[in-house]
Coordinates of C-alpha atoms and ligand atoms in Angstrom, one line a residue:
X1 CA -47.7 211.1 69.2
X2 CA -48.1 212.2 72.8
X3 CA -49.7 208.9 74.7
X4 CA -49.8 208.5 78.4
X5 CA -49.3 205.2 80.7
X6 CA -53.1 205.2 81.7
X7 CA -54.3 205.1 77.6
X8 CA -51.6 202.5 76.6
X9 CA -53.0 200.3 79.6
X10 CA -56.4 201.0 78.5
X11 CA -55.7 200.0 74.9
X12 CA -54.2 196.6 76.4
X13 CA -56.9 195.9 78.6
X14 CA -59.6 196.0 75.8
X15 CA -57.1 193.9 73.3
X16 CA -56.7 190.6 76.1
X17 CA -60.0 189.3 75.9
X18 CA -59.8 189.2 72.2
X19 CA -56.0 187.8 72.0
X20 CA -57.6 185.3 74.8
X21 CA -60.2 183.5 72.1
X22 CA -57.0 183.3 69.4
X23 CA -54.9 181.5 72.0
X24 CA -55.6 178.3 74.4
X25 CA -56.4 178.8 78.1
X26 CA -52.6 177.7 79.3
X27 CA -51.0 179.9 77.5
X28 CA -53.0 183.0 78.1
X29 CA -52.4 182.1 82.0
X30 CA -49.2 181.4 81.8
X31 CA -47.6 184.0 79.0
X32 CA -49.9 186.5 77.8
X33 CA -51.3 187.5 81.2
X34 CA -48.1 188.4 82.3
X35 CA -47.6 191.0 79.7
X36 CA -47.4 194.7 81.1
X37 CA -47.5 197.4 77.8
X38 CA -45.2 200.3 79.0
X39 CA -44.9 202.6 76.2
X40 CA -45.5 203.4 72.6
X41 CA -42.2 203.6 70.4
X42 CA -41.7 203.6 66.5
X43 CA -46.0 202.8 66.5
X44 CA -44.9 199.9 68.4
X45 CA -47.0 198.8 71.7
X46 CA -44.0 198.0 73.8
X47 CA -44.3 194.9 76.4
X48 CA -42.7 193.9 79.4
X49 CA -42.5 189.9 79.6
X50 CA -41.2 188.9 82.9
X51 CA -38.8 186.6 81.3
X52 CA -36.6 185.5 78.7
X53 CA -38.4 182.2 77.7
X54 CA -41.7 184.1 77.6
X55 CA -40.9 186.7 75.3
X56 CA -39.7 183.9 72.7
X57 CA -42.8 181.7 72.8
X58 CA -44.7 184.8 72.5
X59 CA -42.7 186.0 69.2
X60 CA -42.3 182.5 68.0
X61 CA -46.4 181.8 67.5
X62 CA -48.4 184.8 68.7
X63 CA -47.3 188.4 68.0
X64 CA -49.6 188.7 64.8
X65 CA -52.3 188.0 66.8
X66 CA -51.5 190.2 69.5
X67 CA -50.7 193.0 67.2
X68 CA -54.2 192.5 65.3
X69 CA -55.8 192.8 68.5
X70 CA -54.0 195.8 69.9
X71 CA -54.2 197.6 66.3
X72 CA -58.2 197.7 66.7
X73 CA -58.0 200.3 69.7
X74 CA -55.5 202.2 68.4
X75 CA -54.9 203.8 65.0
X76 CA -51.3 204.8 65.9
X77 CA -50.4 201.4 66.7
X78 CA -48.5 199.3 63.8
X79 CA -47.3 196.6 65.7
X80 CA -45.8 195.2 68.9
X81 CA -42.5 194.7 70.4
X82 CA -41.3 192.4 73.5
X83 CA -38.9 193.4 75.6
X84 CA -37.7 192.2 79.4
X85 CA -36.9 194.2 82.2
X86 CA -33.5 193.3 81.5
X87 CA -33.8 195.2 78.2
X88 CA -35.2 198.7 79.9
X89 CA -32.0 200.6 80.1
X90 CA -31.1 199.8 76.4
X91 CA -34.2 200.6 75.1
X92 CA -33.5 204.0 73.8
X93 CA -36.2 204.3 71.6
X94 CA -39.4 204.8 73.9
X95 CA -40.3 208.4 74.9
X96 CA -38.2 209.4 78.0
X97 CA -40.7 210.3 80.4
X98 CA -42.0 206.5 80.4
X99 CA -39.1 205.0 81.0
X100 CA -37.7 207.0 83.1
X101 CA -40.5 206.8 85.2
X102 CA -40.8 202.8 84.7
X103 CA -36.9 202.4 85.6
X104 CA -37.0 204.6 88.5
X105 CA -39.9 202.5 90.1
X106 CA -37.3 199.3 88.7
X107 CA -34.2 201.4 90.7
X108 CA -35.9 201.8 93.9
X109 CA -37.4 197.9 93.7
X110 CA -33.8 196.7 93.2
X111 CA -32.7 198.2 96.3
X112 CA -35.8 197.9 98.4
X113 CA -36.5 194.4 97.3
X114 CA -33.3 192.6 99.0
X115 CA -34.2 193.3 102.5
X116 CA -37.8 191.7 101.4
X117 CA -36.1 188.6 100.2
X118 CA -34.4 188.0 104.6
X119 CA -37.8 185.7 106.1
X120 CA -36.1 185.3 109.6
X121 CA -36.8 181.6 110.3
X122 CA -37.0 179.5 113.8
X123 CA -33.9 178.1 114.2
X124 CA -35.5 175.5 116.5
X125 CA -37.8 174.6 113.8
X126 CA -35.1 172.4 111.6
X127 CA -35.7 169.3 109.8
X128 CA -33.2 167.3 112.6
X129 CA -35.6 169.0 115.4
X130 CA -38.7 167.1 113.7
X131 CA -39.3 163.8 114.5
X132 CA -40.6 161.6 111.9
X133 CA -43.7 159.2 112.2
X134 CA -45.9 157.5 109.9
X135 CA -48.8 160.7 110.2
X136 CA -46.0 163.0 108.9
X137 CA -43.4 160.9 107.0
X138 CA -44.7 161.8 103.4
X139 CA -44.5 165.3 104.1
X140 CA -41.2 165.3 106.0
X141 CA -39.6 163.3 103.1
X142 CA -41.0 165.7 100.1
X143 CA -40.1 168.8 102.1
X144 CA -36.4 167.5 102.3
X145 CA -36.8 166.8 98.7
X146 CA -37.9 170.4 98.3
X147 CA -34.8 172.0 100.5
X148 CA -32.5 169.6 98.8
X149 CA -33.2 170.6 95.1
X150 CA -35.7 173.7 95.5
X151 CA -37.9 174.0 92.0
X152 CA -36.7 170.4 90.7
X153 CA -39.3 168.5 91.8
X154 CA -42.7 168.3 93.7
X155 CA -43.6 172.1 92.8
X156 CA -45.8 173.2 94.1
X157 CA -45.8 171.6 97.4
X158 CA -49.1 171.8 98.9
X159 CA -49.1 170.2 102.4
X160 CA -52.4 169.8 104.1
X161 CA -53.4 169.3 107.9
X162 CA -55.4 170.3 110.9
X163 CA -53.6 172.6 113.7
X164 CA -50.5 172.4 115.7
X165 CA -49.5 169.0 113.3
X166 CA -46.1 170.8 112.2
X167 CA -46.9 172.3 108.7
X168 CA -45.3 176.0 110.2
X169 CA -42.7 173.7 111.5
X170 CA -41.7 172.2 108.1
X171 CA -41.9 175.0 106.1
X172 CA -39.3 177.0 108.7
X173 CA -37.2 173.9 108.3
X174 CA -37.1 173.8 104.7
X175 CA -36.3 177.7 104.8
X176 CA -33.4 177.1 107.6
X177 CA -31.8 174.0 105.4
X178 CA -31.7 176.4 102.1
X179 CA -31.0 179.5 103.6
X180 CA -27.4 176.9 105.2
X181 CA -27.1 175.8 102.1
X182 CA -27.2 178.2 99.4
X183 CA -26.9 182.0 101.0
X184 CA -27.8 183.3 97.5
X185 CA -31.2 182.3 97.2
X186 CA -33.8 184.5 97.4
X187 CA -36.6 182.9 99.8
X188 CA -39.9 184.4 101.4
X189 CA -41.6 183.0 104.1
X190 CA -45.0 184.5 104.3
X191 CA -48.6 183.7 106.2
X192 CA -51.3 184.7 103.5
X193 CA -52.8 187.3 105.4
X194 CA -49.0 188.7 105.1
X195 CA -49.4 188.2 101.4
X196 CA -52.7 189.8 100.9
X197 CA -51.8 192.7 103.2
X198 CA -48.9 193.5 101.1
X199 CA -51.0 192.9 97.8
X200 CA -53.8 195.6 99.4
X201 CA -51.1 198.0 100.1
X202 CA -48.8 197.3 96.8
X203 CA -52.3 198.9 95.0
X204 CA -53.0 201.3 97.6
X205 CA -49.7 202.7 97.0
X206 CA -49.7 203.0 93.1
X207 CA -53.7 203.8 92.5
X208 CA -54.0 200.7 90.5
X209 CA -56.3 197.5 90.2
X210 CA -53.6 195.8 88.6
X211 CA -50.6 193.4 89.8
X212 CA -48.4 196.8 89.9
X213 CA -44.9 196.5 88.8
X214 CA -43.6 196.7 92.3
X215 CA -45.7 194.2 94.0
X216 CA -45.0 191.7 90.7
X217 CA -40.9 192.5 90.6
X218 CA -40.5 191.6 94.4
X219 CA -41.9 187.8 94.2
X220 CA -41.1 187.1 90.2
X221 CA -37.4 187.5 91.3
X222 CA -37.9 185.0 94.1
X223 CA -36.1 181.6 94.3
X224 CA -38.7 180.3 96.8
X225 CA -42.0 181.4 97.9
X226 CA -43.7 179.4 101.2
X227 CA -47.2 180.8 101.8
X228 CA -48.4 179.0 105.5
X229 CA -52.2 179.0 105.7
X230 CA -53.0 179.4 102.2
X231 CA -56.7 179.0 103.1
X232 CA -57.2 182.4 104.3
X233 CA -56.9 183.5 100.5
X234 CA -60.7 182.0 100.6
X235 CA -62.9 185.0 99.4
X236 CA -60.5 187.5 98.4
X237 CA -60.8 187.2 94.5
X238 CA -58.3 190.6 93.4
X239 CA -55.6 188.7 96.0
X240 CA -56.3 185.2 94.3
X241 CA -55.9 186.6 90.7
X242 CA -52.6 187.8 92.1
X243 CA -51.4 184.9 93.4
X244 CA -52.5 183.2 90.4
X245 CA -49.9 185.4 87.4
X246 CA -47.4 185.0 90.3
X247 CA -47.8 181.0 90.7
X248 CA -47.6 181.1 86.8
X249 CA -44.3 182.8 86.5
X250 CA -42.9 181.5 89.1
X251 CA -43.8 178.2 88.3
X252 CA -42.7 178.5 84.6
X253 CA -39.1 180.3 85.3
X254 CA -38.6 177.0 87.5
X255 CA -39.1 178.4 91.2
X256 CA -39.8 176.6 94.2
X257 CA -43.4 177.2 95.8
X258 CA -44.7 175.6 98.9
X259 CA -48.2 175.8 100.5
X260 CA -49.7 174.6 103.4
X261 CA -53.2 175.0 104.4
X262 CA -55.9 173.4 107.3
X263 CA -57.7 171.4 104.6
X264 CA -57.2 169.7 101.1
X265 CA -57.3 172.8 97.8
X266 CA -60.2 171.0 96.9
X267 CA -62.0 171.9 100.3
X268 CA -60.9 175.4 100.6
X269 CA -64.0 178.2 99.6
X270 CA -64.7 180.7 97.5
X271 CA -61.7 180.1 95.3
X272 CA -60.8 180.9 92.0
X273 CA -61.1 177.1 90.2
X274 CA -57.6 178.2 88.4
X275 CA -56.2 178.5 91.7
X276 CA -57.4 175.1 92.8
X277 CA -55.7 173.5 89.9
X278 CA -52.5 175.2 90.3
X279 CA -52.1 174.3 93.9
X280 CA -53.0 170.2 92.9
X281 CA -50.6 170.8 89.5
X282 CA -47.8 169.5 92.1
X283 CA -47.3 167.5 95.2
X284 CA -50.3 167.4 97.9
X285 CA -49.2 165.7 100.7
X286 CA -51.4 165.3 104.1
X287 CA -50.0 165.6 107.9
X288 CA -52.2 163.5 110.5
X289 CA -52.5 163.5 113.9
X290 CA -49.3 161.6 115.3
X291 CA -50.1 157.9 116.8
X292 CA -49.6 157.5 120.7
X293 CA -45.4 156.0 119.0
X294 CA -44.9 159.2 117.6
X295 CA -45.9 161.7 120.0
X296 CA -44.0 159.6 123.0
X297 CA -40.8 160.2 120.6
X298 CA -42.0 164.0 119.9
X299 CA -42.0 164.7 124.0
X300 CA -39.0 162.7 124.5
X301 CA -37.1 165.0 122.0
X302 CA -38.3 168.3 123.6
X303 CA -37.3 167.0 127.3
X304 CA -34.3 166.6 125.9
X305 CA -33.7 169.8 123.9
X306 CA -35.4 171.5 127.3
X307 CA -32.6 169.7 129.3
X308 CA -35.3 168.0 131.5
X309 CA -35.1 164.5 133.0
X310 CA -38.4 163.1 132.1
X311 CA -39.1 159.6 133.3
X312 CA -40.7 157.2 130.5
X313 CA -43.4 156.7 132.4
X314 CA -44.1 160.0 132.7
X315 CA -43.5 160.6 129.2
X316 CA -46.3 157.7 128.2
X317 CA -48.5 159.3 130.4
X318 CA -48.7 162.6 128.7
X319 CA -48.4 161.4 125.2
X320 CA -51.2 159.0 126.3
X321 CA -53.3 162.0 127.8
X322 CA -52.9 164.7 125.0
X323 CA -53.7 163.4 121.9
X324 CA -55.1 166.2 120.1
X325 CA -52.4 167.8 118.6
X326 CA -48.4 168.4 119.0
X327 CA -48.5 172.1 120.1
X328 CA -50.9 170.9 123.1
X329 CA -48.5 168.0 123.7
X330 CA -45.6 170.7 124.3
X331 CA -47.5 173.0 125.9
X332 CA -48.4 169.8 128.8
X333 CA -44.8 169.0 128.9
X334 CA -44.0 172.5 129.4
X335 CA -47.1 172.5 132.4
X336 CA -45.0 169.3 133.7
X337 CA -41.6 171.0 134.1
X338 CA -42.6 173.7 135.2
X339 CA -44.8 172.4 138.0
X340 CA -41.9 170.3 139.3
X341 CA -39.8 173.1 138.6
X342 CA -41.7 174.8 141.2
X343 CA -42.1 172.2 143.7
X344 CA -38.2 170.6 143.2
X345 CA -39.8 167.4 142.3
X346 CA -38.6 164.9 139.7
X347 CA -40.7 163.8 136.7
X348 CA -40.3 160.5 137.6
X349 CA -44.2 159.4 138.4
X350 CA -47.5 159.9 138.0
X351 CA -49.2 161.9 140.9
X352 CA -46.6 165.0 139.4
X353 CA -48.4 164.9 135.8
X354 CA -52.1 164.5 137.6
X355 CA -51.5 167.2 139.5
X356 CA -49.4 169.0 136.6
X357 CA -52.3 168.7 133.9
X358 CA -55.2 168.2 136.2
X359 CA -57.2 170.6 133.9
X360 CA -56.3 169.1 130.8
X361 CA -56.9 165.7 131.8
X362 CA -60.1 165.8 133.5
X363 CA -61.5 166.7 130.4
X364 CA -60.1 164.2 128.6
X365 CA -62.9 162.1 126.4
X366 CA -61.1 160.4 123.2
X367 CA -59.5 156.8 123.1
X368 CA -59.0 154.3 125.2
X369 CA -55.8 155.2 126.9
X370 CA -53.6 152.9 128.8
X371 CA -54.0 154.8 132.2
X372 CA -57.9 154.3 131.6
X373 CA -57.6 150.6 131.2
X374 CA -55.6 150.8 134.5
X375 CA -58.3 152.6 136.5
X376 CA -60.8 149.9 135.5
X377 CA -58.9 147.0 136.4
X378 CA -57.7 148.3 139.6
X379 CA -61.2 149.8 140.2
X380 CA -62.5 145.9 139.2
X381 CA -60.3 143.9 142.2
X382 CA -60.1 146.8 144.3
X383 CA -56.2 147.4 143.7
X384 CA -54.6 150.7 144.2
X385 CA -54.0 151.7 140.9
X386 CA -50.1 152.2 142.1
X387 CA -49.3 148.8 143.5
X388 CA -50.9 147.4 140.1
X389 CA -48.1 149.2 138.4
X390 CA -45.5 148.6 141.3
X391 CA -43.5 146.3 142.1
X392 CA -45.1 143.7 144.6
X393 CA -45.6 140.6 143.9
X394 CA -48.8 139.4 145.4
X395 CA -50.7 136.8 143.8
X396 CA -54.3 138.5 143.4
X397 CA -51.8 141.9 142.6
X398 CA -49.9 140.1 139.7
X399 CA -52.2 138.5 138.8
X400 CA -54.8 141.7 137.8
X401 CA -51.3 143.1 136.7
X402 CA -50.9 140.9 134.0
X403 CA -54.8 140.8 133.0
X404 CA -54.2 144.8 132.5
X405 CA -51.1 144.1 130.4
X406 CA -53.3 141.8 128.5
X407 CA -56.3 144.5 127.6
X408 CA -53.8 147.2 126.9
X409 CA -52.6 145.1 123.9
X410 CA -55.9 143.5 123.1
X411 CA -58.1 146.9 122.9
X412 CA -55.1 149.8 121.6
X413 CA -52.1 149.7 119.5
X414 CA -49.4 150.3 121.5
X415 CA -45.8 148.7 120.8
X416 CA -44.6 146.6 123.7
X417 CA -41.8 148.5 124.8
X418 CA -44.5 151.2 125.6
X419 CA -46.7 149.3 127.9
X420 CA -43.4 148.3 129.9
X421 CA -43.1 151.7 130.2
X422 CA -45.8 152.7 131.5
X423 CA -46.6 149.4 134.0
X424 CA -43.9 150.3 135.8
X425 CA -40.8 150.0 133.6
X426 CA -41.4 146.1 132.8
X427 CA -39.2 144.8 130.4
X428 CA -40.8 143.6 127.2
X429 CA -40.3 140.5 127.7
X430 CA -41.9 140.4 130.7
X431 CA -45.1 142.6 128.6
X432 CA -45.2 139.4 126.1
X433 CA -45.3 136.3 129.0
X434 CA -48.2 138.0 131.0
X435 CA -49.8 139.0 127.6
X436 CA -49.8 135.3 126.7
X437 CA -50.4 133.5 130.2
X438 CA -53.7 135.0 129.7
X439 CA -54.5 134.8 127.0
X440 CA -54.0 130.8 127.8
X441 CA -56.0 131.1 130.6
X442 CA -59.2 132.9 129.0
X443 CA -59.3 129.6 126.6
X444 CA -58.9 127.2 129.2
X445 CA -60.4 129.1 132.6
X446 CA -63.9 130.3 132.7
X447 CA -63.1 132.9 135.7
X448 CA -60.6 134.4 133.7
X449 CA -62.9 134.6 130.6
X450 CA -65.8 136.5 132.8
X451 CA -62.7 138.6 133.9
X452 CA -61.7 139.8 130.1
X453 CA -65.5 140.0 129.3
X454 CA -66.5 142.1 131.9
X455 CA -63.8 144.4 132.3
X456 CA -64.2 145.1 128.2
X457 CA -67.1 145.5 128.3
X458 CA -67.0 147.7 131.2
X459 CA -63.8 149.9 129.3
X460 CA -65.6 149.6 126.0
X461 CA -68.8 152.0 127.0
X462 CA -66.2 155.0 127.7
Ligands
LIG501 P1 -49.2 173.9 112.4 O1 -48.4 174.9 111.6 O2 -49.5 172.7 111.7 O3 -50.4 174.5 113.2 P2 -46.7 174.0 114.0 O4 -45.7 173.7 112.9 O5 -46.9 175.4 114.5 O6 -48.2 173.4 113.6 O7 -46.4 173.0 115.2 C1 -46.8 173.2 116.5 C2 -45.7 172.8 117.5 O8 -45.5 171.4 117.4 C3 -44.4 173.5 117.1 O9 -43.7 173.9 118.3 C4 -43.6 172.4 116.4 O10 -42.2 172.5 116.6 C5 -44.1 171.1 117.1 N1 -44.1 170.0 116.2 C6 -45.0 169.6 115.2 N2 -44.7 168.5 114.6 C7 -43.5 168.1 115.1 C8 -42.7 167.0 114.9 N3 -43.0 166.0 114.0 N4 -41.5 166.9 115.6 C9 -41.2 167.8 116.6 N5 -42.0 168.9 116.8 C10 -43.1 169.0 116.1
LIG502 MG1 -49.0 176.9 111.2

């Protein structure tokens, strides 16, 4: 019987949609659609399952009804037989020129495919190189979890967030810890729109619409796949049903995946509803924008790892400024350094990050920010706003000193230690008396209470 590659596909093509009303939706996803027929041997339709565990649920329940299906297109055709790849080289009985064909493609994978499997990660983009804060704790904590045990648990790992919060970051970090820890695993880091190309081009390459062999034996043989940005995959439907087989043998032989994306699966479009599932099936885990704490500890960590002396102050002020997102944080500290760079200045006050970021803060329009409360109370008694944060000791100057110290931790959250920081380098201590002395005198002065009431109201309509 002289059958070809193309009729043998054909045959199976027509049999799935009636093996997929004999057999429930999970396991068609999961085991039967990751069948590939190769060959006719003995009147047997000859299957590739991608793994051991596969072929044995299949032959434990479902071969009669997989073989009733297949017999219907194909008189020749007496039964089935499931093999894995493993099994190729000893399966003698297949005509040659199929096999031969099938384990050249598997040859020339083996030896392409290792050089697939070396993501070059950012070494600077380590788990000790991430600081931790409450808008990115949960996913710093499953990520380790992740790199620590890879394919145990939380799989997949779906981490969610808007841009420049660290997702890239994490994912590098959780390839970097593996790749030190275990030089043997096989681990791809990949964007989507890596993914799809490579998808377009696996089919371009092998003139077919199906998840070719090639394309299918790089990623099945994967420890761990990342895919950053996930929500590019959004209208591409031949890429999602792709991704979709891989997630399910991936997932079933016990691999690691991790996603990250700019929104929650639910909110990403034009998706296949499978896919949806599959991504929630695991851990989703959301990354906030980082309160004023964390991004003060974020800047202080690059000063340091830039080698740059940054003054706290100075380190307040920006964190207090940027508050968008972490890449813009860096990218003000780098403005900073290299501004004084330039004009062998210190970062030690605030004229050099005015001048530094004038741009970026000008159009600043979000929270009430510390430095904003101090403009209006030194704007209020007509104070320069750099003796209210000085030293002098002036009684109308301390005085609207410690009023200011007051509305900084009535209207925002900021710890104590901060505002020291920032009004001048005060000690905390210091922060907690003038906090309270006015508050004292708002119950038991009316000046003071007009003071607090006008000067909210006057911050409040920013
Ligand atoms: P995303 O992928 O979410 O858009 P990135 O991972 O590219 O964001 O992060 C942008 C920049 O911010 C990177 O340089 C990264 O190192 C830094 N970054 C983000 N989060 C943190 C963090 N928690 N600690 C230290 N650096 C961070
Ligand atoms: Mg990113």
């Amino acid at each position: 019987m002289n059958t070809n590659l193309t009729e043998i596909q054909e045959v199976w093509k027509k049999a799935l949609p009636i093996i997929s009303k004999s057999v429930s939706q999970i396991f068609y996803d999961v085991f039967i659609a990751s069948l590939e027929p190769i060959s006719i041997s003995d009147n047997k339709l000859i299957l590739i399952a991608p793994y051991e565990s596969c072929k044995k649920s299949i032959n434990k329940s479902y071969k009669p009804i997989i073989e009733k299906a297949v017999m219907q297109f194909n008189p020749y055709i007496e039964g089935i037989q499931i093999i894995t790849t493993s099994d190729v080289d000893s399966f003698v009985d297949a005509p040659k020129s199929i096999i031969a064909e099938e384990t050249t493609a598997l040859e020339e994978e083996k030896t392409t495919v290792s050089k697939d499997y070396y993501t070059q990660f950012e070494e600077s983009y380590s788990f000790d190189n991430f600081v931790i804060g409450g808008s990115n704790k949960a996913a710093f904590v499953a990520a380790k979890t992740v790199a620590e045990n890879p394919g145990i648990q939380h799989n997949p790992l779906f981490i969610y967030g808007g841009v420049g919060l660290g997702k890239t970051h994490i994912m590098h970090a959780i390839g970097n810890y593996i790749k030190s820890n275990s030089k043997k695993k096989k681990i791809i880091y990949m964007t989507s729109e890596n993914f799809t190309n490579d998808y377009i081009d696996s089919i371009k390459n092998n003139n077919s619409n199906d998840m070719n062999r090639q394309f299918r034996n790089k990623y099945r043989n994967l420890d761990v796949l990342m895919i950053d940005d996930i929500q590019f995959i959004s209208g591409k439907p031949s890429t999602q049903e792709a991704l979709f087989h891989l997630f399910n043998e991936l997932y079933q032989a016990k691999k690691q995946i991790v996603f990250t994306s700019d929104c929650h699966p639910k909110k990403i479009d034009n998706i296949d509803q499978r896919l949806t599932s599959r991504f929630q099936s695991g851990l989703t885990v959301d990354i906030s924008s980082p309160d004023l704490e964390t991004r003060i500890a974020i800047l202080r960590k690059k000063a340091y790892n830039k080698k740059f002396e940054v003054s706290n102050q100075v380190l307040n002020y920006i964190a207090e400024c940027i508050n968008t997102n972490i890449r813009e944080l860096e990218g003000a500290l780098s403005k900073v350094i290299y501004y004084c760079n330039l004009n062998g200045v210190k970062a030690d006050n605030l004229d050099v990050v005015n001048n530094a970021l004038k741009d970026d803060i000008d159009n600043i329009s979000g929270p009430i920010t510390m430095n904003f409360i101090v403009k209006c109370v030194s704007d209020y008694f007509n104070i320069d706003q750099k003796d209210l944060i000085g030293k002098k000791k002036t009684k109308n100057i301390a005085e609207a000193r410690q009023i200011a110290i007051y509305l900084i931790s009535d209207l925002i959250s900021v710890p104590l230690v901060s505002i020291g920081d920032f009004m001048g380098g005060r000690d905390h201590s210091t922060i907690i008396h003038a906090r309270d002395k006015i508050s004292d005198l708002i119950s038991t002065d009316l000046k003071y209470s007009n003071y607090i009431k006008d000067l909210t109201e006057i911050i409040k309509k920013k």
